[in-house]
Short mmCIF file of C-alpha atoms in Angstrom, two decimals:
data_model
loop_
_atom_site.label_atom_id
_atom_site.label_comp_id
_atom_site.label_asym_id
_atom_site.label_seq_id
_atom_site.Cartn_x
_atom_site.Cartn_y
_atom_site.Cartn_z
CA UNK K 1 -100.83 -72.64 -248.82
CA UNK K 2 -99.70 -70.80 -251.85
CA UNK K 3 -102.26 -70.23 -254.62
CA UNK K 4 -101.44 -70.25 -258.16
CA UNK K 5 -103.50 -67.73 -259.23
CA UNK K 6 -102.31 -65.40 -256.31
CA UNK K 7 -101.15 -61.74 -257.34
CA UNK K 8 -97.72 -61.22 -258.08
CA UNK K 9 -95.10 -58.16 -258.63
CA UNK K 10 -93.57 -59.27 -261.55
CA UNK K 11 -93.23 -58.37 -264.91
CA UNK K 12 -95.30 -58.22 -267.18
CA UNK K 13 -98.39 -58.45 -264.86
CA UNK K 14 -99.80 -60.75 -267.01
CA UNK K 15 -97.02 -63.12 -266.64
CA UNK K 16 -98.50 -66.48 -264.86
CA UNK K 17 -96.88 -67.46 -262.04
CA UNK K 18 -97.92 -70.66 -260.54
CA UNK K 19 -97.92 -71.45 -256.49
CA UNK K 20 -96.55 -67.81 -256.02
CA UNK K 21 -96.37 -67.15 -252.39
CA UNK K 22 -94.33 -63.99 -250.47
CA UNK K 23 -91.42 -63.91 -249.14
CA UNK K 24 -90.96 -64.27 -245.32
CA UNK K 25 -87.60 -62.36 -245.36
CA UNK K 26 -86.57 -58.83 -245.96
CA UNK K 27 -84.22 -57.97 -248.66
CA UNK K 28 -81.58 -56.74 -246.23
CA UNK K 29 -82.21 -60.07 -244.46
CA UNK K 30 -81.44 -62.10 -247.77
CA UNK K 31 -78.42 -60.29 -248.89
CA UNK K 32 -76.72 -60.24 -245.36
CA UNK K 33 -77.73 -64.09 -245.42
CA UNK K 34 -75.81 -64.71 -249.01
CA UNK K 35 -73.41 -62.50 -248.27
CA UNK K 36 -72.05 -64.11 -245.25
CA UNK K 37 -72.62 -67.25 -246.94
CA UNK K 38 -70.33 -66.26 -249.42
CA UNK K 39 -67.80 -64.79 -247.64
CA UNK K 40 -67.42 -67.81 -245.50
CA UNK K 41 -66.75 -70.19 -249.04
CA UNK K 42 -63.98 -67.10 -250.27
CA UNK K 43 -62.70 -67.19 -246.99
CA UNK K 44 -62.41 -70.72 -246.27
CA UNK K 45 -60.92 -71.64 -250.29
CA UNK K 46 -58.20 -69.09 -250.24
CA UNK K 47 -57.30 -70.04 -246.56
CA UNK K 48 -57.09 -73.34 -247.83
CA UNK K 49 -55.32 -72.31 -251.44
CA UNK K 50 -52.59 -70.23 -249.55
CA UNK K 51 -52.01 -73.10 -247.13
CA UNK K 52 -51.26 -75.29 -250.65
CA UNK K 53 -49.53 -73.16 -252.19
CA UNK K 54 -47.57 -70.34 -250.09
CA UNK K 55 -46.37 -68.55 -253.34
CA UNK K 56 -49.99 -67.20 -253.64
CA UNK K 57 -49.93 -65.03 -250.29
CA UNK K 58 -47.33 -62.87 -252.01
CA UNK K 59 -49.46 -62.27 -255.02
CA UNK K 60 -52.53 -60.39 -254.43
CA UNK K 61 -53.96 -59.95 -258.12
CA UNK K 62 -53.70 -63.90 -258.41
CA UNK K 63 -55.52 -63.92 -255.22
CA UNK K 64 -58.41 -61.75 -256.78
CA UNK K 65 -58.51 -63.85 -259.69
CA UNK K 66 -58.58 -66.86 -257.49
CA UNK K 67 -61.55 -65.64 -255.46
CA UNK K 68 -63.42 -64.64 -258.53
CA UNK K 69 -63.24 -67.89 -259.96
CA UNK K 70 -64.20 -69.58 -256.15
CA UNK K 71 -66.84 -67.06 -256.53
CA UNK K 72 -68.33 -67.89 -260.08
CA UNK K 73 -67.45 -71.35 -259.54
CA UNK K 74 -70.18 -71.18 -255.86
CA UNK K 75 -72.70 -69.33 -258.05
CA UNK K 76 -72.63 -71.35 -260.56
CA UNK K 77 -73.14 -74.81 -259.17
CA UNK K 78 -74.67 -74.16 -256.23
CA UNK K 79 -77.15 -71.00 -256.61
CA UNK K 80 -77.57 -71.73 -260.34
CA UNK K 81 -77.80 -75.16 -259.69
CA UNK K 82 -80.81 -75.05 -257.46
CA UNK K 83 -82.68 -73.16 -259.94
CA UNK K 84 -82.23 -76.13 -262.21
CA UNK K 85 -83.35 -78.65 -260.01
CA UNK K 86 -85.95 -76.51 -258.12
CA UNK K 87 -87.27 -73.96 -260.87
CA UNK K 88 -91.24 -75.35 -260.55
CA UNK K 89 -91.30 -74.99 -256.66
CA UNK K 90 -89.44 -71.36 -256.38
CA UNK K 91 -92.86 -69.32 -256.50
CA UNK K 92 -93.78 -71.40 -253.66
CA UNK K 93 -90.96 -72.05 -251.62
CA UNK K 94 -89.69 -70.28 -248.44
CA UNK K 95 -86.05 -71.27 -248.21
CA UNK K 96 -82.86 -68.78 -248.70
CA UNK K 97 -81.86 -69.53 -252.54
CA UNK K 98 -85.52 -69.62 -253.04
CA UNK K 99 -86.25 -66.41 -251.54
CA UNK K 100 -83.55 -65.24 -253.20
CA UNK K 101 -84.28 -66.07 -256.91
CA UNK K 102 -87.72 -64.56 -256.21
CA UNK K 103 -86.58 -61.12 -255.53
CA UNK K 104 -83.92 -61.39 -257.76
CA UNK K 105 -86.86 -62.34 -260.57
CA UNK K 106 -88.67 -58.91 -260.22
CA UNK K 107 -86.06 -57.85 -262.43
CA UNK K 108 -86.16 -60.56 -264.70
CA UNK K 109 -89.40 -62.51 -264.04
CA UNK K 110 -88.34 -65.97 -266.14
CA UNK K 111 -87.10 -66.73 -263.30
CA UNK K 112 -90.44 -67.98 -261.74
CA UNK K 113 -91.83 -69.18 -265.25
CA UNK K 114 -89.39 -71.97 -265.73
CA UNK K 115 -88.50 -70.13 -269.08
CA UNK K 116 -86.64 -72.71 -271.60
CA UNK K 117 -84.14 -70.69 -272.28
CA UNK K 118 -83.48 -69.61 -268.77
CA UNK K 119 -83.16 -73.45 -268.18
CA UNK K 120 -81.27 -74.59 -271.42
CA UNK K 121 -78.51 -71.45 -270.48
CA UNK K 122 -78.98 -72.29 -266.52
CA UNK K 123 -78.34 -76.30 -267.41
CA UNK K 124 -74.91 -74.98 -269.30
CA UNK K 125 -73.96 -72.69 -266.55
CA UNK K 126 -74.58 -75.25 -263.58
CA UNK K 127 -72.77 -78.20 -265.52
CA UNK K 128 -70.00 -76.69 -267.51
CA UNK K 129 -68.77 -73.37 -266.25
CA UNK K 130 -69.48 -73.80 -262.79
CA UNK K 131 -66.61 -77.31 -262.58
CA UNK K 132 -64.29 -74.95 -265.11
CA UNK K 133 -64.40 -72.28 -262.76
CA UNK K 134 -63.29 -73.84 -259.69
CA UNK K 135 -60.55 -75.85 -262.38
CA UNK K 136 -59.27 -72.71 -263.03
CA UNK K 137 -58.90 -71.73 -259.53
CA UNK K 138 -57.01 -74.66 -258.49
CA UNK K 139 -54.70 -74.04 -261.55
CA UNK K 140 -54.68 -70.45 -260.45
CA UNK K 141 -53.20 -71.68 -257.06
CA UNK K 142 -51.20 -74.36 -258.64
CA UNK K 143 -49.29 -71.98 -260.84
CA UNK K 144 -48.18 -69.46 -257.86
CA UNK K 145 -46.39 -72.32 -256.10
CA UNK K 146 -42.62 -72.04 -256.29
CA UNK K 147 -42.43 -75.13 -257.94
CA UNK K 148 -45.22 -74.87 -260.59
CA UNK K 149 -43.55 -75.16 -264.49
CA UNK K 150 -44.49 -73.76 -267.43
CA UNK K 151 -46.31 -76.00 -268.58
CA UNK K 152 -48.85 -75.79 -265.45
CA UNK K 153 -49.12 -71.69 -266.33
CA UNK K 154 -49.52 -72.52 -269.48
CA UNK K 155 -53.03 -74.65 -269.09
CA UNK K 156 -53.82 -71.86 -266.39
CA UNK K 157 -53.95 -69.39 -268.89
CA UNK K 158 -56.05 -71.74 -271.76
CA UNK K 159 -58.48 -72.80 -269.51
CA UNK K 160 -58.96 -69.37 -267.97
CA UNK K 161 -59.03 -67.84 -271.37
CA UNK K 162 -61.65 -70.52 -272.24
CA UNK K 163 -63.82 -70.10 -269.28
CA UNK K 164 -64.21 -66.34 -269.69
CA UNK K 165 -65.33 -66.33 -273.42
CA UNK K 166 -68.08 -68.65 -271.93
CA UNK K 167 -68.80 -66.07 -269.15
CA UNK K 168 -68.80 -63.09 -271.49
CA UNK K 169 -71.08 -65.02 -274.25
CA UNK K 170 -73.11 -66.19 -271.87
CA UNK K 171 -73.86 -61.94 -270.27
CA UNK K 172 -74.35 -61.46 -273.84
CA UNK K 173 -76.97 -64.01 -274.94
CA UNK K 174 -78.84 -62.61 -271.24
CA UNK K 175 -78.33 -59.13 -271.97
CA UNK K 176 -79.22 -59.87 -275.42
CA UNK K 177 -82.70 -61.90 -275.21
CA UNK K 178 -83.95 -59.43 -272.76
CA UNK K 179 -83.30 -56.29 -274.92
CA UNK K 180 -84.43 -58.33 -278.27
CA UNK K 181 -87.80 -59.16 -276.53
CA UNK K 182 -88.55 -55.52 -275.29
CA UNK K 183 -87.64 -53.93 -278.51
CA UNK K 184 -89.38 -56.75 -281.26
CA UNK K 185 -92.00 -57.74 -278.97
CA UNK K 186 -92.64 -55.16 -276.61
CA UNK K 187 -92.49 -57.32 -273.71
CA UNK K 188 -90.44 -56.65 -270.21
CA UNK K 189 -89.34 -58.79 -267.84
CA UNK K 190 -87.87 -56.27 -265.41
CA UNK K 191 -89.97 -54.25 -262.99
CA UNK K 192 -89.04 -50.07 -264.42
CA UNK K 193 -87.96 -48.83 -260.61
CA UNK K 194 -84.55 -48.15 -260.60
CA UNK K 195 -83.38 -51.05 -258.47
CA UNK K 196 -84.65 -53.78 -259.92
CA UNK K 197 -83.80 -52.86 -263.41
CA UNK K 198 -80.09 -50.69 -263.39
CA UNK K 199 -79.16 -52.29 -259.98
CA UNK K 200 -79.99 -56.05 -260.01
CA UNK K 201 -80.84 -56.52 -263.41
CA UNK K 202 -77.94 -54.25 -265.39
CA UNK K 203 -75.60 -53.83 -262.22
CA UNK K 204 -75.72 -57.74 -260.76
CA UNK K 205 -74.87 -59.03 -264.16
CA UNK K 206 -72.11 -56.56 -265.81
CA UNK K 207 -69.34 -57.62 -263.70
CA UNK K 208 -69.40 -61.16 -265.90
CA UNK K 209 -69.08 -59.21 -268.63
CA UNK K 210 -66.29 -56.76 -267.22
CA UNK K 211 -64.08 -58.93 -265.24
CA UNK K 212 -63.81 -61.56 -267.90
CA UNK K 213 -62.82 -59.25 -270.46
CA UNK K 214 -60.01 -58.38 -268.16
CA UNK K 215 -58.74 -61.92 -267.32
CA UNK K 216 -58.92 -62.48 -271.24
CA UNK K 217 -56.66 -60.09 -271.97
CA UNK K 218 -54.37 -61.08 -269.21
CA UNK K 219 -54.58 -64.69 -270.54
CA UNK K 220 -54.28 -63.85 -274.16
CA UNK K 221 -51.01 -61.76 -273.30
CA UNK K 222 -49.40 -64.51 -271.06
CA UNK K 223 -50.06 -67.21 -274.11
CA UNK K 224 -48.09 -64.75 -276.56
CA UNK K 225 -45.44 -64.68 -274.34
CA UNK K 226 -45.43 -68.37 -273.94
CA UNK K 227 -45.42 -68.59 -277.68
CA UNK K 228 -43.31 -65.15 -278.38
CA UNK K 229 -40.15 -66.96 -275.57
CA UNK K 230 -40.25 -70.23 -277.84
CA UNK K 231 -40.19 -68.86 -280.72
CA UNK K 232 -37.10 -66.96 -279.58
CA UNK K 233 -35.49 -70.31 -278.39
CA UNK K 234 -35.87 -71.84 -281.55
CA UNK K 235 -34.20 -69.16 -283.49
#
């Protein structure tokens, strides 16, 4: 039975931690888990997306942006979701996401405090972008079909360009609380070894901050054009 006042590894050691109990799996056991549980989703969605609409096979950057919208759209509401509906009993329990949060949480250890803000931003995440995300993706496929019209490429782009101010606000306000506490308050929520705090911690989390800022741009270039080709028209 798991104890709540049980020793932990997070951060800061002081940090309570209630019903904390180790994990049963290794770390290479819990990434080759969610990674083939990932893979399978990606797989399975753009199998399925390219079956829809054939125009995508012959477009392999719209495929990448398709998968990383599958992909935040799975993280999102599933993953994220279970930490909002299970964030009491993650100390404690012994299933994959759980196991997974935990060692994800050595480098940021509100993860096993039910942290408000954790849960206000998770609540967002899980309800909001998670849906937009896989929106965009079926918008992503609709608008490589042969058929789609300008009009369908056209909400593509919005939405997309919508979804990835969220992302990038949302690596921000997580990059952001973490630095602001460390530096005004001295505290740390990240183990110091290298993996927990540049790898899972810094590494995990900069891609939402990277890609997004790419797929911006792209949007925010296909919109002028939109607007720059009617312009023309009307002249």
């Amino acid at each position: 039975m798991a104890n709540s006042h049980a020793p932990h590894p997070y951060y800061p050691p002081h940090v309570a931690v209630q019903g904390y109990a180790p994990n049963t799996l290794s770390v290479v056991a819990l990434v080759a888990a969610f990674a083939g549980v990932i893979a399978a989703f990606l797989v399975f969605t753009l199998a399925l997306a390219r079956r829809l609409s054939p125009g995508l096979k012959r477009r392999r950057a719209e495929q990448a942006a398709f998968c990383w919208f599958v992909l935040c759209g799975f993280l999102h509401c599933f993953f994220e979701g279970y930490f909002v509906l299970n964030h009491a009993q993650i100390p404690g329990s012994q299933d994959l996401f759980a196991q997974l949060w935990k060692e994800y949480a050595l480098s940021d250890s509100r993860y096993v405090t039910s942290d408000p803000f954790m849960l206000a931003i998770e609540v967002l995440t899980a309800i909001v972008w998670g849906p937009l995300s896989f929106l965009v993706a079926i918008y992503i496929a609709a608008a490589a079909a042969t058929t789609a019209n300008t009009r369908t490429r056209l909400q593509r782009h919005v939405l997309q360009a919508a979804v990835c101010v969220g992302h990038v606000y949302g690596v921000a306000l997580y990059y952001g609380t973490c630095h602001f506490a460390e530096r005004m308050r001295g505290v740390s929520y990240s183990r110091p070894e290298t993996l927990y705090y540049w790898v899972y911690y810094a590494g995990l989390n900069a891609p939402w901050a990277v890609v997004p800022a790419l797929l911006h741009y792209q949007s925010v270039k296909a919109l002028t054009h939109v607007d720059g080709g009617a312009a023309k028209k009307e002249q």
